[in-house]
PDB file of N, CA, C and O in Angstrom:
ATOM      1  N   MET A   1       0.855  -1.158   0.000  1.00  0.00           N
ATOM      2  CA  MET A   1       0.000   0.000   0.000  1.00  0.00           C
ATOM      3  C   MET A   1       0.909   1.232   0.000  1.00  0.00           C
ATOM      4  O   MET A   1       1.873   1.297   0.752  1.00  0.00           O
ATOM      5  N   ILE A   2       0.594   2.177  -0.840  1.00  0.00           N
ATOM      6  CA  ILE A   2       1.350   3.433  -0.888  1.00  0.00           C
ATOM      7  C   ILE A   2       0.397   4.572  -0.562  1.00  0.00           C
ATOM      8  O   ILE A   2      -0.696   4.670  -1.131  1.00  0.00           O
ATOM      9  N   LEU A   3       0.808   5.415   0.379  1.00  0.00           N
ATOM     10  CA  LEU A   3       0.020   6.564   0.807  1.00  0.00           C
ATOM     11  C   LEU A   3       0.835   7.838   0.593  1.00  0.00           C
ATOM     12  O   LEU A   3       2.067   7.821   0.651  1.00  0.00           O
ATOM     13  N   PHE A   4       0.150   8.944   0.383  1.00  0.00           N
ATOM     14  CA  PHE A   4       0.802  10.237   0.218  1.00  0.00           C
ATOM     15  C   PHE A   4       0.334  11.161   1.342  1.00  0.00           C
ATOM     16  O   PHE A   4      -0.844  11.514   1.402  1.00  0.00           O
ATOM     17  N   ALA A   5       1.252  11.529   2.228  1.00  0.00           N
ATOM     18  CA  ALA A   5       0.931  12.401   3.365  1.00  0.00           C
ATOM     19  C   ALA A   5       1.263  13.836   2.975  1.00  0.00           C
ATOM     20  O   ALA A   5       2.429  14.208   2.830  1.00  0.00           O
ATOM     21  N   ASN A   6       0.237  14.651   2.777  1.00  0.00           N
ATOM     22  CA  ASN A   6       0.425  16.028   2.325  1.00  0.00           C
ATOM     23  C   ASN A   6       1.129  16.893   3.371  1.00  0.00           C
ATOM     24  O   ASN A   6       0.900  16.751   4.569  1.00  0.00           O
ATOM     25  N   ALA A   7       1.958  17.792   2.868  1.00  0.00           N
ATOM     26  CA  ALA A   7       2.650  18.740   3.734  1.00  0.00           C
ATOM     27  C   ALA A   7       1.739  19.935   4.016  1.00  0.00           C
ATOM     28  O   ALA A   7       0.784  20.198   3.278  1.00  0.00           O
ATOM     29  N   LYS A   8       2.047  20.652   5.085  1.00  0.00           N
ATOM     30  CA  LYS A   8       1.278  21.849   5.419  1.00  0.00           C
ATOM     31  C   LYS A   8       2.173  22.820   6.188  1.00  0.00           C
ATOM     32  O   LYS A   8       3.185  22.427   6.764  1.00  0.00           O
ATOM     33  N   ILE A   9       1.795  24.075   6.163  1.00  0.00           N
ATOM     34  CA  ILE A   9       2.467  25.096   6.966  1.00  0.00           C
ATOM     35  C   ILE A   9       1.486  25.539   8.035  1.00  0.00           C
ATOM     36  O   ILE A   9       0.335  25.889   7.729  1.00  0.00           O
ATOM     37  N   ASN A  10       1.909  25.490   9.291  1.00  0.00           N
ATOM     38  CA  ASN A  10       1.069  25.986  10.381  1.00  0.00           C
ATOM     39  C   ASN A  10       1.156  27.509  10.404  1.00  0.00           C
ATOM     40  O   ASN A  10       2.208  28.077  10.676  1.00  0.00           O
ATOM     41  N   ILE A  11       0.056  28.164  10.104  1.00  0.00           N
ATOM     42  CA  ILE A  11      -0.005  29.622  10.139  1.00  0.00           C
ATOM     43  C   ILE A  11      -0.235  30.081  11.565  1.00  0.00           C
ATOM     44  O   ILE A  11       0.301  31.086  12.011  1.00  0.00           O
ATOM     45  N   GLY A  12      -1.030  29.333  12.291  1.00  0.00           N
ATOM     46  CA  GLY A  12      -1.287  29.631  13.691  1.00  0.00           C
ATOM     47  C   GLY A  12      -1.408  28.338  14.462  1.00  0.00           C
ATOM     48  O   GLY A  12      -2.001  27.377  13.990  1.00  0.00           O
ATOM     49  N   LEU A  13      -0.823  28.284  15.639  1.00  0.00           N
ATOM     50  CA  LEU A  13      -0.886  27.088  16.465  1.00  0.00           C
ATOM     51  C   LEU A  13      -1.002  27.504  17.921  1.00  0.00           C
ATOM     52  O   LEU A  13      -0.179  28.268  18.421  1.00  0.00           O
ATOM     53  N   GLN A  14      -2.033  27.031  18.560  1.00  0.00           N
ATOM     54  CA  GLN A  14      -2.259  27.329  19.972  1.00  0.00           C
ATOM     55  C   GLN A  14      -2.378  26.015  20.733  1.00  0.00           C
ATOM     56  O   GLN A  14      -3.214  25.171  20.397  1.00  0.00           O
ATOM     57  N   VAL A  15      -1.525  25.836  21.747  1.00  0.00           N
ATOM     58  CA  VAL A  15      -1.628  24.677  22.625  1.00  0.00           C
ATOM     59  C   VAL A  15      -2.682  25.012  23.668  1.00  0.00           C
ATOM     60  O   VAL A  15      -2.512  25.931  24.460  1.00  0.00           O
ATOM     61  N   VAL A  16      -3.790  24.267  23.658  1.00  0.00           N
ATOM     62  CA  VAL A  16      -4.927  24.578  24.517  1.00  0.00           C
ATOM     63  C   VAL A  16      -4.784  23.925  25.883  1.00  0.00           C
ATOM     64  O   VAL A  16      -4.945  24.566  26.914  1.00  0.00           O
ATOM     65  N   ALA A  17      -4.474  22.625  25.902  1.00  0.00           N
ATOM     66  CA  ALA A  17      -4.396  21.902  27.170  1.00  0.00           C
ATOM     67  C   ALA A  17      -3.579  20.629  26.975  1.00  0.00           C
ATOM     68  O   ALA A  17      -3.442  20.128  25.862  1.00  0.00           O
ATOM     69  N   ARG A  18      -3.054  20.123  28.074  1.00  0.00           N
ATOM     70  CA  ARG A  18      -2.353  18.836  28.048  1.00  0.00           C
ATOM     71  C   ARG A  18      -3.345  17.751  28.453  1.00  0.00           C
ATOM     72  O   ARG A  18      -4.058  17.877  29.438  1.00  0.00           O
ATOM     73  N   ARG A  19      -3.376  16.667  27.673  1.00  0.00           N
ATOM     74  CA  ARG A  19      -4.286  15.571  27.949  1.00  0.00           C
ATOM     75  C   ARG A  19      -3.638  14.582  28.917  1.00  0.00           C
ATOM     76  O   ARG A  19      -2.422  14.564  29.077  1.00  0.00           O
ATOM     77  N   PRO A  20      -4.441  13.745  29.569  1.00  0.00           N
ATOM     78  CA  PRO A  20      -3.886  12.750  30.499  1.00  0.00           C
ATOM     79  C   PRO A  20      -2.924  11.761  29.835  1.00  0.00           C
ATOM     80  O   PRO A  20      -2.037  11.219  30.488  1.00  0.00           O
ATOM     81  N   ASP A  21      -3.075  11.544  28.506  1.00  0.00           N
ATOM     82  CA  ASP A  21      -2.191  10.603  27.812  1.00  0.00           C
ATOM     83  C   ASP A  21      -0.870  11.239  27.378  1.00  0.00           C
ATOM     84  O   ASP A  21      -0.059  10.604  26.715  1.00  0.00           O
ATOM     85  N   GLY A  22      -0.636  12.503  27.759  1.00  0.00           N
ATOM     86  CA  GLY A  22       0.626  13.163  27.445  1.00  0.00           C
ATOM     87  C   GLY A  22       0.592  13.997  26.176  1.00  0.00           C
ATOM     88  O   GLY A  22       1.495  14.794  25.931  1.00  0.00           O
ATOM     89  N   TYR A  23      -0.418  13.808  25.337  1.00  0.00           N
ATOM     90  CA  TYR A  23      -0.554  14.625  24.132  1.00  0.00           C
ATOM     91  C   TYR A  23      -1.226  15.949  24.492  1.00  0.00           C
ATOM     92  O   TYR A  23      -1.631  16.162  25.637  1.00  0.00           O
ATOM     93  N   HIS A  24      -1.343  16.846  23.522  1.00  0.00           N
ATOM     94  CA  HIS A  24      -1.930  18.166  23.761  1.00  0.00           C
ATOM     95  C   HIS A  24      -3.143  18.402  22.870  1.00  0.00           C
ATOM     96  O   HIS A  24      -3.180  17.939  21.735  1.00  0.00           O
ATOM     97  N   GLU A  25      -4.112  19.114  23.402  1.00  0.00           N
ATOM     98  CA  GLU A  25      -5.226  19.613  22.599  1.00  0.00           C
ATOM     99  C   GLU A  25      -4.716  20.858  21.882  1.00  0.00           C
ATOM    100  O   GLU A  25      -4.067  21.713  22.490  1.00  0.00           O
ATOM    101  N   LEU A  26      -5.009  20.956  20.574  1.00  0.00           N
ATOM    102  CA  LEU A  26      -4.477  22.048  19.767  1.00  0.00           C
ATOM    103  C   LEU A  26      -5.585  22.757  19.002  1.00  0.00           C
ATOM    104  O   LEU A  26      -6.569  22.136  18.603  1.00  0.00           O
ATOM    105  N   ASN A  27      -5.394  24.053  18.784  1.00  0.00           N
ATOM    106  CA  ASN A  27      -6.135  24.808  17.789  1.00  0.00           C
ATOM    107  C   ASN A  27      -5.111  25.183  16.738  1.00  0.00           C
ATOM    108  O   ASN A  27      -4.022  25.665  17.069  1.00  0.00           O
ATOM    109  N   SER A  28      -5.441  24.972  15.476  1.00  0.00           N
ATOM    110  CA  SER A  28      -4.458  25.184  14.431  1.00  0.00           C
ATOM    111  C   SER A  28      -5.103  25.743  13.168  1.00  0.00           C
ATOM    112  O   SER A  28      -6.237  25.401  12.840  1.00  0.00           O
ATOM    113  N   ILE A  29      -4.380  26.604  12.504  1.00  0.00           N
ATOM    114  CA  ILE A  29      -4.747  27.071  11.174  1.00  0.00           C
ATOM    115  C   ILE A  29      -3.566  26.717  10.286  1.00  0.00           C
ATOM    116  O   ILE A  29      -2.428  27.066  10.592  1.00  0.00           O
ATOM    117  N   PHE A  30      -3.829  25.983   9.216  1.00  0.00           N
ATOM    118  CA  PHE A  30      -2.715  25.603   8.358  1.00  0.00           C
ATOM    119  C   PHE A  30      -3.065  25.763   6.891  1.00  0.00           C
ATOM    120  O   PHE A  30      -4.233  25.812   6.505  1.00  0.00           O
ATOM    121  N   TYR A  31      -2.011  25.845   6.087  1.00  0.00           N
ATOM    122  CA  TYR A  31      -2.143  25.981   4.647  1.00  0.00           C
ATOM    123  C   TYR A  31      -1.530  24.750   3.993  1.00  0.00           C
ATOM    124  O   TYR A  31      -0.339  24.471   4.198  1.00  0.00           O
ATOM    125  N   PRO A  32      -2.304  23.993   3.215  1.00  0.00           N
ATOM    126  CA  PRO A  32      -1.763  22.785   2.576  1.00  0.00           C
ATOM    127  C   PRO A  32      -0.796  23.150   1.440  1.00  0.00           C
ATOM    128  O   PRO A  32      -0.981  24.151   0.749  1.00  0.00           O
ATOM    129  N   LEU A  33       0.227  22.332   1.271  1.00  0.00           N
ATOM    130  CA  LEU A  33       1.221  22.528   0.218  1.00  0.00           C
ATOM    131  C   LEU A  33       1.123  21.398  -0.808  1.00  0.00           C
ATOM    132  O   LEU A  33       0.742  20.282  -0.462  1.00  0.00           O
ATOM    133  N   PRO A  34       1.513  21.665  -2.043  1.00  0.00           N
ATOM    134  CA  PRO A  34       1.426  20.632  -3.079  1.00  0.00           C
ATOM    135  C   PRO A  34       2.638  19.690  -3.092  1.00  0.00           C
ATOM    136  O   PRO A  34       3.100  19.274  -4.144  1.00  0.00           O
ATOM    137  N   ILE A  35       3.179  19.380  -1.925  1.00  0.00           N
ATOM    138  CA  ILE A  35       4.258  18.404  -1.781  1.00  0.00           C
ATOM    139  C   ILE A  35       3.832  17.405  -0.710  1.00  0.00           C
ATOM    140  O   ILE A  35       2.921  17.674   0.066  1.00  0.00           O
ATOM    141  N   TYR A  36       4.501  16.268  -0.661  1.00  0.00           N
ATOM    142  CA  TYR A  36       4.049  15.230   0.258  1.00  0.00           C
ATOM    143  C   TYR A  36       5.162  14.237   0.542  1.00  0.00           C
ATOM    144  O   TYR A  36       6.138  14.138  -0.196  1.00  0.00           O
ATOM    145  N   ASP A  37       5.001  13.513   1.640  1.00  0.00           N
ATOM    146  CA  ASP A  37       5.827  12.350   1.945  1.00  0.00           C
ATOM    147  C   ASP A  37       5.154  11.135   1.318  1.00  0.00           C
ATOM    148  O   ASP A  37       3.932  11.081   1.199  1.00  0.00           O
ATOM    149  N   ILE A  38       5.958  10.182   0.930  1.00  0.00           N
ATOM    150  CA  ILE A  38       5.428   8.931   0.395  1.00  0.00           C
ATOM    151  C   ILE A  38       5.611   7.860   1.470  1.00  0.00           C
ATOM    152  O   ILE A  38       6.706   7.667   1.983  1.00  0.00           O
ATOM    153  N   ILE A  39       4.517   7.206   1.828  1.00  0.00           N
ATOM    154  CA  ILE A  39       4.543   6.159   2.841  1.00  0.00           C
ATOM    155  C   ILE A  39       4.174   4.851   2.155  1.00  0.00           C
ATOM    156  O   ILE A  39       3.121   4.744   1.533  1.00  0.00           O
ATOM    157  N   GLU A  40       5.055   3.863   2.266  1.00  0.00           N
ATOM    158  CA  GLU A  40       4.784   2.552   1.679  1.00  0.00           C
ATOM    159  C   GLU A  40       4.723   1.520   2.797  1.00  0.00           C
ATOM    160  O   GLU A  40       5.623   1.431   3.625  1.00  0.00           O
ATOM    161  N   ILE A  41       3.650   0.761   2.827  1.00  0.00           N
ATOM    162  CA  ILE A  41       3.454  -0.269   3.837  1.00  0.00           C
ATOM    163  C   ILE A  41       3.440  -1.614   3.124  1.00  0.00           C
ATOM    164  O   ILE A  41       2.668  -1.815   2.183  1.00  0.00           O
ATOM    165  N   LEU A  42       4.311  -2.515   3.568  1.00  0.00           N
ATOM    166  CA  LEU A  42       4.425  -3.827   2.941  1.00  0.00           C
ATOM    167  C   LEU A  42       4.014  -4.909   3.918  1.00  0.00           C
ATOM    168  O   LEU A  42       4.401  -4.895   5.086  1.00  0.00           O
ATOM    169  N   GLU A  43       3.246  -5.866   3.447  1.00  0.00           N
ATOM    170  CA  GLU A  43       2.845  -7.007   4.262  1.00  0.00           C
ATOM    171  C   GLU A  43       4.017  -7.983   4.360  1.00  0.00           C
ATOM    172  O   GLU A  43       4.753  -8.193   3.401  1.00  0.00           O
ATOM    173  N   THR A  44       4.189  -8.569   5.541  1.00  0.00           N
ATOM    174  CA  THR A  44       5.277  -9.506   5.762  1.00  0.00           C
ATOM    175  C   THR A  44       4.886 -10.519   6.822  1.00  0.00           C
ATOM    176  O   THR A  44       3.978 -10.273   7.617  1.00  0.00           O
ATOM    177  N   ASP A  45       5.574 -11.636   6.854  1.00  0.00           N
ATOM    178  CA  ASP A  45       5.379 -12.623   7.909  1.00  0.00           C
ATOM    179  C   ASP A  45       6.351 -12.405   9.067  1.00  0.00           C
ATOM    180  O   ASP A  45       6.320 -13.142  10.047  1.00  0.00           O
ATOM    181  N   ALA A  46       7.216 -11.409   8.964  1.00  0.00           N
ATOM    182  CA  ALA A  46       8.206 -11.133  10.007  1.00  0.00           C
ATOM    183  C   ALA A  46       7.511 -10.737  11.302  1.00  0.00           C
ATOM    184  O   ALA A  46       6.432 -10.147  11.299  1.00  0.00           O
ATOM    185  N   GLN A  47       8.134 -11.066  12.420  1.00  0.00           N
ATOM    186  CA  GLN A  47       7.577 -10.733  13.733  1.00  0.00           C
ATOM    187  C   GLN A  47       7.840  -9.275  14.120  1.00  0.00           C
ATOM    188  O   GLN A  47       7.113  -8.707  14.905  1.00  0.00           O
ATOM    189  N   ASP A  48       8.894  -8.706  13.583  1.00  0.00           N
ATOM    190  CA  ASP A  48       9.275  -7.341  13.943  1.00  0.00           C
ATOM    191  C   ASP A  48       8.913  -6.363  12.842  1.00  0.00           C
ATOM    192  O   ASP A  48       8.800  -6.721  11.677  1.00  0.00           O
ATOM    193  N   CYS A  49       8.773  -5.113  13.229  1.00  0.00           N
ATOM    194  CA  CYS A  49       8.471  -4.031  12.301  1.00  0.00           C
ATOM    195  C   CYS A  49       9.774  -3.319  11.939  1.00  0.00           C
ATOM    196  O   CYS A  49      10.640  -3.123  12.780  1.00  0.00           O
ATOM    197  N   THR A  50       9.912  -2.946  10.681  1.00  0.00           N
ATOM    198  CA  THR A  50      11.076  -2.197  10.221  1.00  0.00           C
ATOM    199  C   THR A  50      10.606  -0.872   9.650  1.00  0.00           C
ATOM    200  O   THR A  50       9.686  -0.834   8.840  1.00  0.00           O
ATOM    201  N   LEU A  51      11.232   0.205  10.079  1.00  0.00           N
ATOM    202  CA  LEU A  51      10.925   1.533   9.560  1.00  0.00           C
ATOM    203  C   LEU A  51      12.168   2.061   8.865  1.00  0.00           C
ATOM    204  O   LEU A  51      13.239   2.151   9.470  1.00  0.00           O
ATOM    205  N   THR A  52      12.039   2.369   7.578  1.00  0.00           N
ATOM    206  CA  THR A  52      13.149   2.904   6.801  1.00  0.00           C
ATOM    207  C   THR A  52      12.821   4.338   6.413  1.00  0.00           C
ATOM    208  O   THR A  52      11.755   4.591   5.834  1.00  0.00           O
ATOM    209  N   LEU A  53      13.704   5.257   6.751  1.00  0.00           N
ATOM    210  CA  LEU A  53      13.503   6.674   6.454  1.00  0.00           C
ATOM    211  C   LEU A  53      14.539   7.137   5.452  1.00  0.00           C
ATOM    212  O   LEU A  53      15.686   6.694   5.497  1.00  0.00           O
ATOM    213  N   GLN A  54      14.146   8.037   4.569  1.00  0.00           N
ATOM    214  CA  GLN A  54      15.074   8.647   3.632  1.00  0.00           C
ATOM    215  C   GLN A  54      14.994  10.158   3.800  1.00  0.00           C
ATOM    216  O   GLN A  54      13.970  10.690   4.199  1.00  0.00           O
ATOM    217  N   GLY A  55      16.087  10.831   3.479  1.00  0.00           N
ATOM    218  CA  GLY A  55      16.095  12.285   3.582  1.00  0.00           C
ATOM    219  C   GLY A  55      16.893  12.729   4.789  1.00  0.00           C
ATOM    220  O   GLY A  55      17.750  12.002   5.292  1.00  0.00           O
ATOM    221  N   ASN A  56      16.592  13.926   5.249  1.00  0.00           N
ATOM    222  CA  ASN A  56      17.321  14.497   6.384  1.00  0.00           C
ATOM    223  C   ASN A  56      17.053  13.725   7.663  1.00  0.00           C
ATOM    224  O   ASN A  56      15.924  13.341   7.943  1.00  0.00           O
ATOM    225  N   ARG A  57      18.100  13.500   8.432  1.00  0.00           N
ATOM    226  CA  ARG A  57      18.002  12.795   9.718  1.00  0.00           C
ATOM    227  C   ARG A  57      17.335  13.709  10.735  1.00  0.00           C
ATOM    228  O   ARG A  57      17.708  14.867  10.885  1.00  0.00           O
ATOM    229  N   ILE A  58      16.324  13.195  11.410  1.00  0.00           N
ATOM    230  CA  ILE A  58      15.649  13.936  12.479  1.00  0.00           C
ATOM    231  C   ILE A  58      16.041  13.276  13.788  1.00  0.00           C
ATOM    232  O   ILE A  58      15.774  12.091  13.993  1.00  0.00           O
ATOM    233  N   PRO A  59      16.699  14.009  14.688  1.00  0.00           N
ATOM    234  CA  PRO A  59      17.142  13.394  15.938  1.00  0.00           C
ATOM    235  C   PRO A  59      15.959  12.995  16.818  1.00  0.00           C
ATOM    236  O   PRO A  59      14.896  13.591  16.751  1.00  0.00           O
ATOM    237  N   GLY A  60      16.181  11.979  17.625  1.00  0.00           N
ATOM    238  CA  GLY A  60      15.146  11.549  18.560  1.00  0.00           C
ATOM    239  C   GLY A  60      15.195  10.054  18.770  1.00  0.00           C
ATOM    240  O   GLY A  60      15.885   9.322  18.066  1.00  0.00           O
ATOM    241  N   ASP A  61      14.449   9.607  19.754  1.00  0.00           N
ATOM    242  CA  ASP A  61      14.362   8.201  20.108  1.00  0.00           C
ATOM    243  C   ASP A  61      13.315   7.533  19.223  1.00  0.00           C
ATOM    244  O   ASP A  61      12.178   7.998  19.129  1.00  0.00           O
ATOM    245  N   SER A  62      13.671   6.427  18.574  1.00  0.00           N
ATOM    246  CA  SER A  62      12.720   5.746  17.693  1.00  0.00           C
ATOM    247  C   SER A  62      11.503   5.232  18.464  1.00  0.00           C
ATOM    248  O   SER A  62      10.441   5.022  17.879  1.00  0.00           O
ATOM    249  N   ALA A  63      11.625   5.053  19.773  1.00  0.00           N
ATOM    250  CA  ALA A  63      10.484   4.611  20.583  1.00  0.00           C
ATOM    251  C   ALA A  63       9.380   5.670  20.610  1.00  0.00           C
ATOM    252  O   ALA A  63       8.229   5.359  20.912  1.00  0.00           O
ATOM    253  N   ASP A  64       9.728   6.918  20.294  1.00  0.00           N
ATOM    254  CA  ASP A  64       8.747   8.000  20.265  1.00  0.00           C
ATOM    255  C   ASP A  64       8.119   8.188  18.886  1.00  0.00           C
ATOM    256  O   ASP A  64       7.236   9.029  18.721  1.00  0.00           O
ATOM    257  N   ASN A  65       8.559   7.418  17.886  1.00  0.00           N
ATOM    258  CA  ASN A  65       8.057   7.568  16.527  1.00  0.00           C
ATOM    259  C   ASN A  65       6.598   7.121  16.460  1.00  0.00           C
ATOM    260  O   ASN A  65       6.260   5.994  16.822  1.00  0.00           O
ATOM    261  N   LEU A  66       5.719   8.012  15.994  1.00  0.00           N
ATOM    262  CA  LEU A  66       4.284   7.711  15.985  1.00  0.00           C
ATOM    263  C   LEU A  66       3.930   6.572  15.033  1.00  0.00           C
ATOM    264  O   LEU A  66       2.979   5.831  15.287  1.00  0.00           O
ATOM    265  N   CYS A  67       4.674   6.395  13.947  1.00  0.00           N
ATOM    266  CA  CYS A  67       4.409   5.270  13.042  1.00  0.00           C
ATOM    267  C   CYS A  67       4.674   3.946  13.747  1.00  0.00           C
ATOM    268  O   CYS A  67       3.880   3.005  13.645  1.00  0.00           O
ATOM    269  N   LEU A  68       5.795   3.865  14.472  1.00  0.00           N
ATOM    270  CA  LEU A  68       6.117   2.632  15.187  1.00  0.00           C
ATOM    271  C   LEU A  68       5.147   2.380  16.331  1.00  0.00           C
ATOM    272  O   LEU A  68       4.755   1.243  16.590  1.00  0.00           O
ATOM    273  N   ARG A  69       4.732   3.443  17.010  1.00  0.00           N
ATOM    274  CA  ARG A  69       3.768   3.280  18.098  1.00  0.00           C
ATOM    275  C   ARG A  69       2.416   2.813  17.566  1.00  0.00           C
ATOM    276  O   ARG A  69       1.748   1.968  18.173  1.00  0.00           O
ATOM    277  N   ALA A  70       1.993   3.351  16.415  1.00  0.00           N
ATOM    278  CA  ALA A  70       0.731   2.923  15.807  1.00  0.00           C
ATOM    279  C   ALA A  70       0.811   1.456  15.391  1.00  0.00           C
ATOM    280  O   ALA A  70      -0.135   0.689  15.593  1.00  0.00           O
ATOM    281  N   HIS A  71       1.946   1.055  14.840  1.00  0.00           N
ATOM    282  CA  HIS A  71       2.125  -0.351  14.443  1.00  0.00           C
ATOM    283  C   HIS A  71       2.013  -1.262  15.666  1.00  0.00           C
ATOM    284  O   HIS A  71       1.342  -2.298  15.617  1.00  0.00           O
ATOM    285  N   ALA A  72       2.662  -0.892  16.753  1.00  0.00           N
ATOM    286  CA  ALA A  72       2.625  -1.717  17.973  1.00  0.00           C
ATOM    287  C   ALA A  72       1.190  -1.852  18.487  1.00  0.00           C
ATOM    288  O   ALA A  72       0.766  -2.942  18.894  1.00  0.00           O
ATOM    289  N   LEU A  73       0.436  -0.770  18.457  1.00  0.00           N
ATOM    290  CA  LEU A  73      -0.952  -0.815  18.923  1.00  0.00           C
ATOM    291  C   LEU A  73      -1.809  -1.684  18.002  1.00  0.00           C
ATOM    292  O   LEU A  73      -2.598  -2.517  18.472  1.00  0.00           O
ATOM    293  N   LEU A  74      -1.650  -1.523  16.693  1.00  0.00           N
ATOM    294  CA  LEU A  74      -2.415  -2.345  15.756  1.00  0.00           C
ATOM    295  C   LEU A  74      -2.069  -3.818  15.890  1.00  0.00           C
ATOM    296  O   LEU A  74      -2.940  -4.687  15.763  1.00  0.00           O
ATOM    297  N   LYS A  75      -0.807  -4.114  16.164  1.00  0.00           N
ATOM    298  CA  LYS A  75      -0.394  -5.506  16.349  1.00  0.00           C
ATOM    299  C   LYS A  75      -1.078  -6.106  17.577  1.00  0.00           C
ATOM    300  O   LYS A  75      -1.571  -7.232  17.534  1.00  0.00           O
ATOM    301  N   LYS A  76      -1.148  -5.347  18.676  1.00  0.00           N
ATOM    302  CA  LYS A  76      -1.837  -5.827  19.876  1.00  0.00           C
ATOM    303  C   LYS A  76      -3.316  -6.070  19.601  1.00  0.00           C
ATOM    304  O   LYS A  76      -3.889  -7.072  20.045  1.00  0.00           O
ATOM    305  N   ILE A  77      -3.945  -5.163  18.863  1.00  0.00           N
ATOM    306  CA  ILE A  77      -5.370  -5.313  18.536  1.00  0.00           C
ATOM    307  C   ILE A  77      -5.579  -6.550  17.679  1.00  0.00           C
ATOM    308  O   ILE A  77      -6.505  -7.339  17.909  1.00  0.00           O
ATOM    309  N   LEU A  78      -4.723  -6.761  16.687  1.00  0.00           N
ATOM    310  CA  LEU A  78      -4.845  -7.922  15.811  1.00  0.00           C
ATOM    311  C   LEU A  78      -4.686  -9.223  16.594  1.00  0.00           C
ATOM    312  O   LEU A  78      -5.462 -10.166  16.415  1.00  0.00           O
ATOM    313  N   ILE A  79      -3.711  -9.280  17.486  1.00  0.00           N
ATOM    314  CA  ILE A  79      -3.502 -10.482  18.307  1.00  0.00           C
ATOM    315  C   ILE A  79      -4.751 -10.740  19.161  1.00  0.00           C
ATOM    316  O   ILE A  79      -5.210 -11.873  19.284  1.00  0.00           O
ATOM    317  N   PHE A  80      -5.331  -9.683  19.733  1.00  0.00           N
ATOM    318  CA  PHE A  80      -6.539  -9.824  20.541  1.00  0.00           C
ATOM    319  C   PHE A  80      -7.692 -10.352  19.695  1.00  0.00           C
ATOM    320  O   PHE A  80      -8.414 -11.267  20.093  1.00  0.00           O
ATOM    321  N   LEU A  81      -7.885  -9.779  18.497  1.00  0.00           N
ATOM    322  CA  LEU A  81      -8.972 -10.207  17.633  1.00  0.00           C
ATOM    323  C   LEU A  81      -8.804 -11.656  17.183  1.00  0.00           C
ATOM    324  O   LEU A  81      -9.784 -12.403  17.071  1.00  0.00           O
ATOM    325  N   GLN A  82      -7.549 -12.069  16.951  1.00  0.00           N
ATOM    326  CA  GLN A  82      -7.298 -13.437  16.526  1.00  0.00           C
ATOM    327  C   GLN A  82      -7.414 -14.440  17.675  1.00  0.00           C
ATOM    328  O   GLN A  82      -7.521 -15.634  17.435  1.00  0.00           O
ATOM    329  N   SER A  83      -7.422 -13.946  18.911  1.00  0.00           N
ATOM    330  CA  SER A  83      -7.479 -14.838  20.072  1.00  0.00           C
ATOM    331  C   SER A  83      -8.871 -15.469  20.233  1.00  0.00           C
ATOM    332  O   SER A  83      -9.011 -16.446  20.958  1.00  0.00           O
ATOM    333  N   GLY A  84      -9.865 -14.868  19.616  1.00  0.00           N
ATOM    334  CA  GLY A  84     -11.215 -15.404  19.736  1.00  0.00           C
ATOM    335  C   GLY A  84     -11.944 -14.961  20.989  1.00  0.00           C
ATOM    336  O   GLY A  84     -13.024 -15.448  21.282  1.00  0.00           O
ATOM    337  N   LEU A  85     -11.369 -14.030  21.741  1.00  0.00           N
ATOM    338  CA  LEU A  85     -11.991 -13.562  22.980  1.00  0.00           C
ATOM    339  C   LEU A  85     -13.043 -12.481  22.729  1.00  0.00           C
ATOM    340  O   LEU A  85     -13.684 -12.040  23.661  1.00  0.00           O
ATOM    341  N   VAL A  86     -13.210 -12.085  21.486  1.00  0.00           N
ATOM    342  CA  VAL A  86     -14.148 -11.014  21.161  1.00  0.00           C
ATOM    343  C   VAL A  86     -15.529 -11.568  21.012  1.00  0.00           C
ATOM    344  O   VAL A  86     -15.779 -12.565  20.437  1.00  0.00           O
TER     345      VAL A  86
END
């Protein structure tokens, strides 16, 4: 599956409140740009997830990467659904 994540410029950004899960409630005004990131998701039988990035290196801990966190959550949901406990 190939997805195109559109770029945007935040014209205005207001942090409204911090949520109990550590994220923030935001008010935002943004302008979409005609450029995008390309996201490719490949099906595999591998037990582990691999994330490959191209372009400029962005510093940070990979454990904080939202793509990897979403994958981990979806994997837990899939295992639960396959368990037959639903």
